[in-house]
């Protein structure tokens, strides 16, 4: 009877284990963070003093205003660049379209702080371009530091979100809609404004929200290039890691405010999309317009320029990694000194990055397989809860997740702070959604009859899953896992909060080397990440057959 009502089969235990893991490493840490925000060292019992302090002192609430400002402006600038890029790439025969598309994706895959670091090397006070103009033309270029620098980095780093979402939507439009408008006398520009853009607006909004949330949550870029332009993630870090002992309670309250801002924007976007949802057959996608000669070149040129600026950070770090440096910066000439230095001095960081990421990816693949199957094939209240919880890390900035894990696991019997275990947990929690979404999308396209045939032949559901279904799901799972791997090796926001002396990663080392003005070693470390990212991305494109899916 007990078995009948509670279905104590294999999937019951899988659901139970997954929910326990989510409870332990996602819900419990964040609940602890919220609870901590209502306490204070100066007052006993529950109190709102931390929130009152935030909203009453300009130093704190102005940081929120700055975060919202750079995020909104970055969202607008990426729309200005990303939407036209997507339209041109989708509708016209741009020269080398396939390779331009790969370059755009590459610019998205590297972490934003590498972009900030690259712009510093080019246009910082001792930057290559700055020194060139100063020494040869006696011209002082405008400063790259501050809010304009942050917006510049965000724009050319994050416009691929808008581009990829918009391009996918444009490719799914049924051409009969535009043909009908044209037959009714509408010119091409009016048709674009009244038919094409309104139909794809939900997808454009989804890309814009990804830009907003990524900008709002980013720590590395404003920390490196902000120079006093205090935004909320940096304020959270400073409050928690203060040399005077820090204020974990206030940092917790700031973290809750960041999450509430992200969650509010995400819910608004979902509400908007639910009201503006269009369904089309997409049986007749628009035909590519064939241009020739000068017209084709003139339309290809701005696409090339934007794509080049997008990948410029990777080019800069690779070239700079071979340049000789001293305490004044780059001094010219090429050598392997920077690589010899990092292998000798920072080899542990390199080893940690790939070891932690490898362990995390193994866990992500196993959990991704199981959770994807539950969400798609075992629909019900438990599956809905998992689907909701698995997306929660997208709302939680990395620094906030780091603080929540520290607050939750900074005392016995679960004293994990500063260990490799907590770093791996952070990687899994933050990056698992990529694999789950990819696996779910792949499984939805699979015919159930394959599994049903195996079960009808006497194979148990559990064996059917491991011998048949999981093998068929593997390409989709591996595609998502490679994206998870790329983001794991590049992770900074949570790592900077969680690392200890023996668990520092490449991203943390790059940040500390830039702060120490050791640009050569930072470039060599960034090159290792860039090359690893490119190789992983090429494997991903091969597995996904060139189709990139963003959650």
mmCIF file of C-alpha atoms in Angstrom, residues 162-407:
data_model
loop_
_atom_site.group_PDB
_atom_site.id
_atom_site.type_symbol
_atom_site.label_atom_id
_atom_site.label_comp_id
_atom_site.label_asym_id
_atom_site.label_seq_id
_atom_site.Cartn_x
_atom_site.Cartn_y
_atom_site.Cartn_z
ATOM 1 C CA UNK A 162 20.308 40.695 -28.279
ATOM 2 C CA UNK A 163 21.783 39.564 -31.593
ATOM 3 C CA UNK A 164 21.242 35.831 -30.969
ATOM 4 C CA UNK A 165 17.711 36.153 -29.598
ATOM 5 C CA UNK A 166 16.687 38.532 -32.394
ATOM 6 C CA UNK A 167 18.289 36.492 -35.166
ATOM 7 C CA UNK A 168 16.490 33.359 -34.009
ATOM 8 C CA UNK A 169 13.166 35.204 -33.983
ATOM 9 C CA UNK A 170 13.690 36.777 -37.427
ATOM 10 C CA UNK A 171 14.499 33.350 -38.855
ATOM 11 C CA UNK A 172 11.191 31.952 -37.555
ATOM 12 C CA UNK A 173 8.945 34.642 -39.081
ATOM 13 C CA UNK A 174 6.551 33.337 -41.728
ATOM 14 C CA UNK A 175 7.270 35.342 -44.887
ATOM 15 C CA UNK A 176 3.558 35.411 -45.753
ATOM 16 C CA UNK A 177 3.052 38.109 -43.087
ATOM 17 C CA UNK A 178 5.501 40.482 -44.732
ATOM 18 C CA UNK A 179 4.239 39.565 -48.209
ATOM 19 C CA UNK A 180 0.672 40.401 -47.170
ATOM 20 C CA UNK A 181 1.793 43.808 -45.884
ATOM 21 C CA UNK A 182 3.699 44.434 -49.119
ATOM 22 C CA UNK A 183 0.657 43.476 -51.214
ATOM 23 C CA UNK A 184 -1.380 46.009 -49.261
ATOM 24 C CA UNK A 185 1.010 48.766 -50.342
ATOM 25 C CA UNK A 186 3.361 48.970 -47.369
ATOM 26 C CA UNK A 187 6.941 49.949 -48.181
ATOM 27 C CA UNK A 188 9.907 48.022 -46.729
ATOM 28 C CA UNK A 189 10.638 50.466 -43.888
ATOM 29 C CA UNK A 190 7.027 50.687 -42.770
ATOM 30 C CA UNK A 191 6.715 46.900 -43.009
ATOM 31 C CA UNK A 192 9.760 46.553 -40.765
ATOM 32 C CA UNK A 193 8.283 48.906 -38.139
ATOM 33 C CA UNK A 194 4.691 47.635 -38.207
ATOM 34 C CA UNK A 195 5.080 43.905 -38.886
ATOM 35 C CA UNK A 196 8.578 42.504 -38.382
ATOM 36 C CA UNK A 197 9.683 44.297 -35.204
ATOM 37 C CA UNK A 198 6.353 43.945 -33.302
ATOM 38 C CA UNK A 199 6.280 40.204 -34.046
ATOM 39 C CA UNK A 200 9.819 39.608 -32.757
ATOM 40 C CA UNK A 201 9.522 42.095 -29.858
ATOM 41 C CA UNK A 202 9.203 39.355 -27.174
ATOM 42 C CA UNK A 203 12.518 37.857 -28.304
ATOM 43 C CA UNK A 204 14.163 41.277 -28.426
ATOM 44 C CA UNK A 205 12.874 41.921 -24.899
ATOM 45 C CA UNK A 206 14.280 38.577 -23.717
ATOM 46 C CA UNK A 207 17.731 39.480 -25.063
ATOM 47 C CA UNK A 208 17.522 42.949 -23.520
ATOM 48 C CA UNK A 209 16.626 41.499 -20.112
ATOM 49 C CA UNK A 210 19.613 39.135 -20.297
ATOM 50 C CA UNK A 211 21.827 42.180 -20.908
ATOM 51 C CA UNK A 212 20.215 44.095 -18.034
ATOM 52 C CA UNK A 213 20.520 41.254 -15.523
ATOM 53 C CA UNK A 214 24.103 40.427 -16.543
ATOM 54 C CA UNK A 215 25.117 44.091 -16.270
ATOM 55 C CA UNK A 216 23.376 44.496 -12.926
ATOM 56 C CA UNK A 217 25.088 41.394 -11.503
ATOM 57 C CA UNK A 218 28.592 41.922 -12.914
ATOM 58 C CA UNK A 219 31.341 42.553 -10.385
ATOM 59 C CA UNK A 220 34.621 42.349 -12.314
ATOM 60 C CA UNK A 221 34.065 45.126 -14.866
ATOM 61 C CA UNK A 222 33.079 47.961 -12.490
ATOM 62 C CA UNK A 223 35.693 46.809 -9.974
ATOM 63 C CA UNK A 224 38.496 47.024 -12.560
ATOM 64 C CA UNK A 225 37.409 49.997 -14.633
ATOM 65 C CA UNK A 226 34.928 51.876 -12.424
ATOM 66 C CA UNK A 227 37.521 53.791 -10.338
ATOM 67 C CA UNK A 228 35.203 55.142 -7.679
ATOM 68 C CA UNK A 229 31.998 54.713 -9.680
ATOM 69 C CA UNK A 230 30.459 52.500 -7.027
ATOM 70 C CA UNK A 231 27.794 50.030 -8.160
ATOM 71 C CA UNK A 232 25.851 47.596 -6.015
ATOM 72 C CA UNK A 233 27.830 44.351 -6.614
ATOM 73 C CA UNK A 234 31.085 46.162 -5.757
ATOM 74 C CA UNK A 235 29.436 47.678 -2.685
ATOM 75 C CA UNK A 236 28.332 44.200 -1.577
ATOM 76 C CA UNK A 237 31.904 42.941 -1.959
ATOM 77 C CA UNK A 238 33.377 45.913 -0.113
ATOM 78 C CA UNK A 239 30.936 45.626 2.777
ATOM 79 C CA UNK A 240 31.593 41.931 3.235
ATOM 80 C CA UNK A 241 35.346 41.950 2.647
ATOM 81 C CA UNK A 242 36.096 45.215 4.457
ATOM 82 C CA UNK A 243 39.534 45.427 6.090
ATOM 83 C CA UNK A 244 37.795 46.632 9.244
ATOM 84 C CA UNK A 245 36.085 43.282 9.666
ATOM 85 C CA UNK A 246 33.195 43.723 7.274
ATOM 86 C CA UNK A 247 29.489 43.798 7.973
ATOM 87 C CA UNK A 248 27.935 40.486 6.915
ATOM 88 C CA UNK A 249 24.460 41.624 7.991
ATOM 89 C CA UNK A 250 24.525 44.773 5.846
ATOM 90 C CA UNK A 251 26.121 42.869 2.953
ATOM 91 C CA UNK A 252 23.274 40.357 3.204
ATOM 92 C CA UNK A 253 20.681 43.146 3.040
ATOM 93 C CA UNK A 254 22.416 44.639 -0.015
ATOM 94 C CA UNK A 255 22.440 41.195 -1.631
ATOM 95 C CA UNK A 256 18.701 40.781 -1.071
ATOM 96 C CA UNK A 257 18.094 44.176 -2.713
ATOM 97 C CA UNK A 258 20.141 43.161 -5.773
ATOM 98 C CA UNK A 259 18.148 39.924 -6.125
ATOM 99 C CA UNK A 260 14.825 41.745 -5.722
ATOM 100 C CA UNK A 261 15.787 44.176 -8.499
ATOM 101 C CA UNK A 262 16.742 41.335 -10.861
ATOM 102 C CA UNK A 263 13.646 39.321 -9.985
ATOM 103 C CA UNK A 264 11.328 42.312 -10.491
ATOM 104 C CA UNK A 265 12.725 43.030 -13.948
ATOM 105 C CA UNK A 266 12.507 39.337 -14.899
ATOM 106 C CA UNK A 267 8.857 39.115 -13.789
ATOM 107 C CA UNK A 268 7.993 42.290 -15.731
ATOM 108 C CA UNK A 269 9.576 40.817 -18.833
ATOM 109 C CA UNK A 270 7.670 37.539 -18.414
ATOM 110 C CA UNK A 271 4.410 39.457 -17.926
ATOM 111 C CA UNK A 272 5.075 41.471 -21.081
ATOM 112 C CA UNK A 273 5.941 38.389 -23.135
ATOM 113 C CA UNK A 274 2.795 36.587 -21.936
ATOM 114 C CA UNK A 275 0.720 39.451 -23.370
ATOM 115 C CA UNK A 276 2.706 39.665 -26.615
ATOM 116 C CA UNK A 277 3.102 36.054 -27.629
ATOM 117 C CA UNK A 278 2.802 35.148 -31.312
ATOM 118 C CA UNK A 279 2.635 31.654 -32.788
ATOM 119 C CA UNK A 280 3.595 31.058 -36.423
ATOM 120 C CA UNK A 281 4.122 27.999 -38.543
ATOM 121 C CA UNK A 282 7.525 29.239 -39.797
ATOM 122 C CA UNK A 283 7.039 26.960 -42.799
ATOM 123 C CA UNK A 284 8.168 29.707 -45.152
ATOM 124 C CA UNK A 285 11.059 31.649 -43.594
ATOM 125 C CA UNK A 286 12.085 34.833 -45.429
ATOM 126 C CA UNK A 287 14.457 34.289 -48.324
ATOM 127 C CA UNK A 288 17.957 35.741 -48.142
ATOM 128 C CA UNK A 289 18.344 38.916 -50.210
ATOM 129 C CA UNK A 290 21.265 38.604 -52.612
ATOM 130 C CA UNK A 291 23.345 41.774 -52.883
ATOM 131 C CA UNK A 292 26.290 42.293 -55.209
ATOM 132 C CA UNK A 293 29.350 44.479 -55.493
ATOM 133 C CA UNK A 294 29.463 47.756 -53.585
ATOM 134 C CA UNK A 295 26.108 47.304 -51.814
ATOM 135 C CA UNK A 296 27.186 43.959 -50.391
ATOM 136 C CA UNK A 297 30.517 45.393 -49.230
ATOM 137 C CA UNK A 298 28.966 48.496 -47.636
ATOM 138 C CA UNK A 299 26.457 46.378 -45.716
ATOM 139 C CA UNK A 300 29.127 43.882 -44.638
ATOM 140 C CA UNK A 301 31.538 46.573 -43.420
ATOM 141 C CA UNK A 302 29.654 47.721 -40.256
ATOM 142 C CA UNK A 303 29.037 44.076 -39.345
ATOM 143 C CA UNK A 304 32.763 43.369 -39.593
ATOM 144 C CA UNK A 305 33.616 46.440 -37.501
ATOM 145 C CA UNK A 306 31.243 45.500 -34.671
ATOM 146 C CA UNK A 307 32.349 41.841 -34.725
ATOM 147 C CA UNK A 308 36.008 42.922 -34.653
ATOM 148 C CA UNK A 309 35.463 45.247 -31.673
ATOM 149 C CA UNK A 310 33.631 42.384 -29.941
ATOM 150 C CA UNK A 311 36.600 40.007 -30.228
ATOM 151 C CA UNK A 312 39.214 42.738 -29.773
ATOM 152 C CA UNK A 313 39.657 41.918 -26.041
ATOM 153 C CA UNK A 314 40.682 38.352 -26.880
ATOM 154 C CA UNK A 315 43.099 39.578 -29.567
ATOM 155 C CA UNK A 316 44.610 42.131 -27.192
ATOM 156 C CA UNK A 317 45.222 39.676 -24.353
ATOM 157 C CA UNK A 318 46.788 37.095 -26.663
ATOM 158 C CA UNK A 319 49.208 39.593 -28.247
ATOM 159 C CA UNK A 320 49.972 41.267 -24.917
ATOM 160 C CA UNK A 321 50.763 37.954 -23.254
ATOM 161 C CA UNK A 322 53.918 37.678 -25.389
ATOM 162 C CA UNK A 323 55.105 41.260 -24.803
ATOM 163 C CA UNK A 324 57.894 42.126 -22.371
ATOM 164 C CA UNK A 325 56.910 44.097 -19.287
ATOM 165 C CA UNK A 326 58.439 45.816 -16.285
ATOM 166 C CA UNK A 327 57.025 47.811 -13.365
ATOM 167 C CA UNK A 328 56.073 50.659 -15.759
ATOM 168 C CA UNK A 329 53.995 48.417 -18.046
ATOM 169 C CA UNK A 330 54.706 47.062 -21.529
ATOM 170 C CA UNK A 331 58.196 47.922 -22.815
ATOM 171 C CA UNK A 332 58.099 46.329 -26.278
ATOM 172 C CA UNK A 333 59.597 43.171 -27.702
ATOM 173 C CA UNK A 334 58.255 39.661 -27.443
ATOM 174 C CA UNK A 335 59.148 36.756 -25.167
ATOM 175 C CA UNK A 336 57.707 33.835 -23.194
ATOM 176 C CA UNK A 337 58.664 35.400 -19.839
ATOM 177 C CA UNK A 338 55.035 35.938 -18.804
ATOM 178 C CA UNK A 339 54.176 32.276 -19.337
ATOM 179 C CA UNK A 340 57.269 31.125 -17.459
ATOM 180 C CA UNK A 341 56.244 33.385 -14.571
ATOM 181 C CA UNK A 342 52.679 32.127 -14.306
ATOM 182 C CA UNK A 343 53.733 28.483 -14.529
ATOM 183 C CA UNK A 344 56.272 29.033 -11.767
ATOM 184 C CA UNK A 345 54.200 31.327 -9.539
ATOM 185 C CA UNK A 346 50.552 30.686 -10.432
ATOM 186 C CA UNK A 347 50.514 27.048 -11.517
ATOM 187 C CA UNK A 348 48.182 26.185 -8.636
ATOM 188 C CA UNK A 349 45.568 28.643 -9.939
ATOM 189 C CA UNK A 350 45.655 27.012 -13.369
ATOM 190 C CA UNK A 351 45.408 23.519 -11.891
ATOM 191 C CA UNK A 352 42.539 24.544 -9.594
ATOM 192 C CA UNK A 353 40.529 26.101 -12.423
ATOM 193 C CA UNK A 354 40.513 23.015 -14.602
ATOM 194 C CA UNK A 355 40.228 20.558 -11.704
ATOM 195 C CA UNK A 356 37.262 22.344 -10.076
ATOM 196 C CA UNK A 357 35.561 22.852 -13.448
ATOM 197 C CA UNK A 358 36.066 19.195 -14.443
ATOM 198 C CA UNK A 359 34.564 17.888 -11.191
ATOM 199 C CA UNK A 360 31.711 20.402 -11.495
ATOM 200 C CA UNK A 361 30.989 19.374 -15.099
ATOM 201 C CA UNK A 362 30.809 15.675 -14.187
ATOM 202 C CA UNK A 363 28.241 16.513 -11.500
ATOM 203 C CA UNK A 364 26.409 18.874 -13.878
ATOM 204 C CA UNK A 365 26.139 16.195 -16.594
ATOM 205 C CA UNK A 366 24.714 13.617 -14.172
ATOM 206 C CA UNK A 367 22.258 16.055 -12.580
ATOM 207 C CA UNK A 368 21.438 17.586 -15.969
ATOM 208 C CA UNK A 369 20.453 14.200 -17.384
ATOM 209 C CA UNK A 370 18.207 13.372 -14.425
ATOM 210 C CA UNK A 371 16.602 16.791 -13.974
ATOM 211 C CA UNK A 372 15.964 17.226 -17.712
ATOM 212 C CA UNK A 373 14.188 13.885 -17.833
ATOM 213 C CA UNK A 374 12.061 14.689 -14.778
ATOM 214 C CA UNK A 375 11.042 18.110 -16.146
ATOM 215 C CA UNK A 376 10.044 16.773 -19.584
ATOM 216 C CA UNK A 377 8.854 13.202 -18.957
ATOM 217 C CA UNK A 378 7.744 13.197 -15.292
ATOM 218 C CA UNK A 379 5.539 16.249 -15.340
ATOM 219 C CA UNK A 380 3.844 17.214 -12.103
ATOM 220 C CA UNK A 381 4.220 19.503 -9.124
ATOM 221 C CA UNK A 382 7.723 18.211 -8.295
ATOM 222 C CA UNK A 383 8.897 18.763 -11.880
ATOM 223 C CA UNK A 384 7.458 22.302 -11.860
ATOM 224 C CA UNK A 385 9.247 23.090 -8.593
ATOM 225 C CA UNK A 386 12.538 21.788 -10.028
ATOM 226 C CA UNK A 387 12.046 23.784 -13.214
ATOM 227 C CA UNK A 388 11.486 26.951 -11.182
ATOM 228 C CA UNK A 389 14.385 26.382 -8.776
ATOM 229 C CA UNK A 390 16.847 25.476 -11.512
ATOM 230 C CA UNK A 391 16.382 28.941 -13.046
ATOM 231 C CA UNK A 392 16.791 30.777 -9.737
ATOM 232 C CA UNK A 393 20.613 31.085 -10.069
ATOM 233 C CA UNK A 394 20.011 33.307 -13.100
ATOM 234 C CA UNK A 395 18.438 35.854 -10.775
ATOM 235 C CA UNK A 396 21.189 35.549 -8.157
ATOM 236 C CA UNK A 397 24.388 37.482 -9.017
ATOM 237 C CA UNK A 398 27.582 35.511 -8.490
ATOM 238 C CA UNK A 399 28.781 37.671 -5.595
ATOM 239 C CA UNK A 400 25.417 37.235 -3.853
ATOM 240 C CA UNK A 401 25.575 33.462 -4.294
ATOM 241 C CA UNK A 402 29.097 33.526 -2.869
ATOM 242 C CA UNK A 403 27.990 35.442 0.217
ATOM 243 C CA UNK A 404 24.967 33.180 0.727
ATOM 244 C CA UNK A 405 27.192 30.082 0.652
ATOM 245 C CA UNK A 406 29.665 31.664 3.071
ATOM 246 C CA UNK A 407 26.889 32.674 5.472
#
